[in-house]
């Protein structure tokens, strides 16, 4: 995540794993982590439906295509968000 990115919501996926969701307007990016062999990254919009869905493992690397797509999508949906007021 980059500074200024949307804030993720983290919850149980109901199967003993984690579900992470970034929701901005009608666009979302989700990561569903069930176990080491099944991590599903899904990007979607209300209008277009699923933009991409990639299945990766816990042994992913920062240069994996799925990670790059997720980073780009999160940056794109986060553009235009109001920036927080710095507290001093």
PDB file of C-alpha atoms in Angstrom:
ATOM      1  CA  UNK A   1       0.000   0.000   0.000  1.00  0.00           C
ATOM      2  CA  UNK A   2       1.118   3.503  -0.752  1.00  0.00           C
ATOM      3  CA  UNK A   3       0.457   6.602   1.332  1.00  0.00           C
ATOM      4  CA  UNK A   4      -2.999   7.930   0.511  1.00  0.00           C
ATOM      5  CA  UNK A   5      -4.407   4.526  -0.404  1.00  0.00           C
ATOM      6  CA  UNK A   6      -7.914   3.565   0.577  1.00  0.00           C
ATOM      7  CA  UNK A   7      -8.213   2.022   4.038  1.00  0.00           C
ATOM      8  CA  UNK A   8      -8.689  -1.760   4.056  1.00  0.00           C
ATOM      9  CA  UNK A   9     -11.337  -3.553   6.082  1.00  0.00           C
ATOM     10  CA  UNK A  10     -10.160  -6.871   7.554  1.00  0.00           C
ATOM     11  CA  UNK A  11     -12.476  -9.668   8.633  1.00  0.00           C
ATOM     12  CA  UNK A  12     -12.784 -13.432   8.831  1.00  0.00           C
ATOM     13  CA  UNK A  13     -13.597 -15.151   5.566  1.00  0.00           C
ATOM     14  CA  UNK A  14     -15.777 -17.644   7.440  1.00  0.00           C
ATOM     15  CA  UNK A  15     -13.436 -20.539   6.685  1.00  0.00           C
ATOM     16  CA  UNK A  16     -10.646 -19.835   9.152  1.00  0.00           C
ATOM     17  CA  UNK A  17      -8.823 -17.352   6.943  1.00  0.00           C
ATOM     18  CA  UNK A  18      -8.715 -13.601   6.404  1.00  0.00           C
ATOM     19  CA  UNK A  19     -10.678 -11.395   4.038  1.00  0.00           C
ATOM     20  CA  UNK A  20      -9.279  -7.952   3.233  1.00  0.00           C
ATOM     21  CA  UNK A  21     -11.323  -5.442   1.236  1.00  0.00           C
ATOM     22  CA  UNK A  22     -10.642  -1.991  -0.119  1.00  0.00           C
ATOM     23  CA  UNK A  23     -13.933  -0.396  -1.177  1.00  0.00           C
ATOM     24  CA  UNK A  24     -14.007   2.958  -2.963  1.00  0.00           C
ATOM     25  CA  UNK A  25     -17.340   3.978  -4.452  1.00  0.00           C
ATOM     26  CA  UNK A  26     -18.412   1.115  -6.701  1.00  0.00           C
ATOM     27  CA  UNK A  27     -14.896  -0.351  -7.041  1.00  0.00           C
ATOM     28  CA  UNK A  28     -13.302  -2.939  -4.792  1.00  0.00           C
ATOM     29  CA  UNK A  29     -10.113  -4.910  -4.369  1.00  0.00           C
ATOM     30  CA  UNK A  30     -10.285  -8.009  -2.181  1.00  0.00           C
ATOM     31  CA  UNK A  31      -7.766 -10.509  -0.875  1.00  0.00           C
ATOM     32  CA  UNK A  32      -9.198 -13.765   0.429  1.00  0.00           C
ATOM     33  CA  UNK A  33      -6.496 -15.698   2.313  1.00  0.00           C
ATOM     34  CA  UNK A  34      -7.687 -19.196   3.129  1.00  0.00           C
ATOM     35  CA  UNK A  35      -4.421 -21.094   3.355  1.00  0.00           C
ATOM     36  CA  UNK A  36      -0.889 -21.165   1.950  1.00  0.00           C
ATOM     37  CA  UNK A  37      -2.013 -22.476  -1.415  1.00  0.00           C
ATOM     38  CA  UNK A  38      -5.094 -20.330  -1.974  1.00  0.00           C
ATOM     39  CA  UNK A  39      -4.929 -16.570  -1.857  1.00  0.00           C
ATOM     40  CA  UNK A  40      -7.480 -15.015  -4.194  1.00  0.00           C
ATOM     41  CA  UNK A  41      -7.032 -11.398  -5.322  1.00  0.00           C
ATOM     42  CA  UNK A  42     -10.111  -9.953  -7.031  1.00  0.00           C
ATOM     43  CA  UNK A  43     -10.714  -6.506  -8.503  1.00  0.00           C
ATOM     44  CA  UNK A  44     -14.208  -5.471  -9.511  1.00  0.00           C
ATOM     45  CA  UNK A  45     -16.559  -2.601 -10.167  1.00  0.00           C
ATOM     46  CA  UNK A  46     -20.309  -2.472  -9.907  1.00  0.00           C
ATOM     47  CA  UNK A  47     -20.636  -1.483 -13.581  1.00  0.00           C
ATOM     48  CA  UNK A  48     -18.045  -3.808 -15.144  1.00  0.00           C
ATOM     49  CA  UNK A  49     -18.065  -6.762 -12.756  1.00  0.00           C
ATOM     50  CA  UNK A  50     -14.812  -8.650 -12.192  1.00  0.00           C
ATOM     51  CA  UNK A  51     -11.831  -6.861 -13.739  1.00  0.00           C
ATOM     52  CA  UNK A  52      -9.386  -9.611 -12.758  1.00  0.00           C
ATOM     53  CA  UNK A  53      -9.145 -12.507 -10.332  1.00  0.00           C
ATOM     54  CA  UNK A  54      -5.748 -14.046  -9.592  1.00  0.00           C
ATOM     55  CA  UNK A  55      -4.980 -17.060  -7.430  1.00  0.00           C
ATOM     56  CA  UNK A  56      -1.564 -16.912  -5.774  1.00  0.00           C
ATOM     57  CA  UNK A  57       0.209 -18.754  -2.960  1.00  0.00           C
ATOM     58  CA  UNK A  58       1.835 -17.589   0.258  1.00  0.00           C
ATOM     59  CA  UNK A  59       5.150 -17.759  -1.584  1.00  0.00           C
ATOM     60  CA  UNK A  60       4.359 -14.781  -3.811  1.00  0.00           C
ATOM     61  CA  UNK A  61       7.052 -12.249  -4.636  1.00  0.00           C
ATOM     62  CA  UNK A  62       6.715  -8.481  -5.166  1.00  0.00           C
ATOM     63  CA  UNK A  63       7.380  -8.889  -8.890  1.00  0.00           C
ATOM     64  CA  UNK A  64       4.509 -11.361  -9.469  1.00  0.00           C
ATOM     65  CA  UNK A  65       2.085 -10.093 -12.125  1.00  0.00           C
ATOM     66  CA  UNK A  66      -0.884 -10.482  -9.756  1.00  0.00           C
ATOM     67  CA  UNK A  67       0.774  -8.255  -7.152  1.00  0.00           C
ATOM     68  CA  UNK A  68       1.561  -5.612  -9.767  1.00  0.00           C
ATOM     69  CA  UNK A  69      -2.044  -5.620 -11.034  1.00  0.00           C
ATOM     70  CA  UNK A  70      -3.365  -5.337  -7.475  1.00  0.00           C
ATOM     71  CA  UNK A  71      -1.046  -2.419  -6.664  1.00  0.00           C
ATOM     72  CA  UNK A  72      -2.012  -0.576  -9.858  1.00  0.00           C
ATOM     73  CA  UNK A  73      -5.724  -1.162  -9.276  1.00  0.00           C
ATOM     74  CA  UNK A  74      -5.548  -0.008  -5.643  1.00  0.00           C
ATOM     75  CA  UNK A  75      -3.686   3.143  -6.714  1.00  0.00           C
ATOM     76  CA  UNK A  76      -6.274   3.804  -9.434  1.00  0.00           C
ATOM     77  CA  UNK A  77      -9.317   3.442  -7.161  1.00  0.00           C
ATOM     78  CA  UNK A  78      -7.613   5.455  -4.416  1.00  0.00           C
ATOM     79  CA  UNK A  79      -7.019   8.500  -6.638  1.00  0.00           C
ATOM     80  CA  UNK A  80      -9.201  11.392  -5.673  1.00  0.00           C
ATOM     81  CA  UNK A  81      -9.747  10.307  -2.095  1.00  0.00           C
ATOM     82  CA  UNK A  82      -9.622  13.164   0.336  1.00  0.00           C
ATOM     83  CA  UNK A  83      -6.284  13.220   2.053  1.00  0.00           C
ATOM     84  CA  UNK A  84      -6.334  13.055   5.845  1.00  0.00           C
ATOM     85  CA  UNK A  85      -5.607  16.196   7.796  1.00  0.00           C
ATOM     86  CA  UNK A  86      -2.228  15.819   9.495  1.00  0.00           C
ATOM     87  CA  UNK A  87      -2.442  15.968  13.275  1.00  0.00           C
ATOM     88  CA  UNK A  88       0.375  17.801  14.966  1.00  0.00           C
TER      89      UNK A  88
END
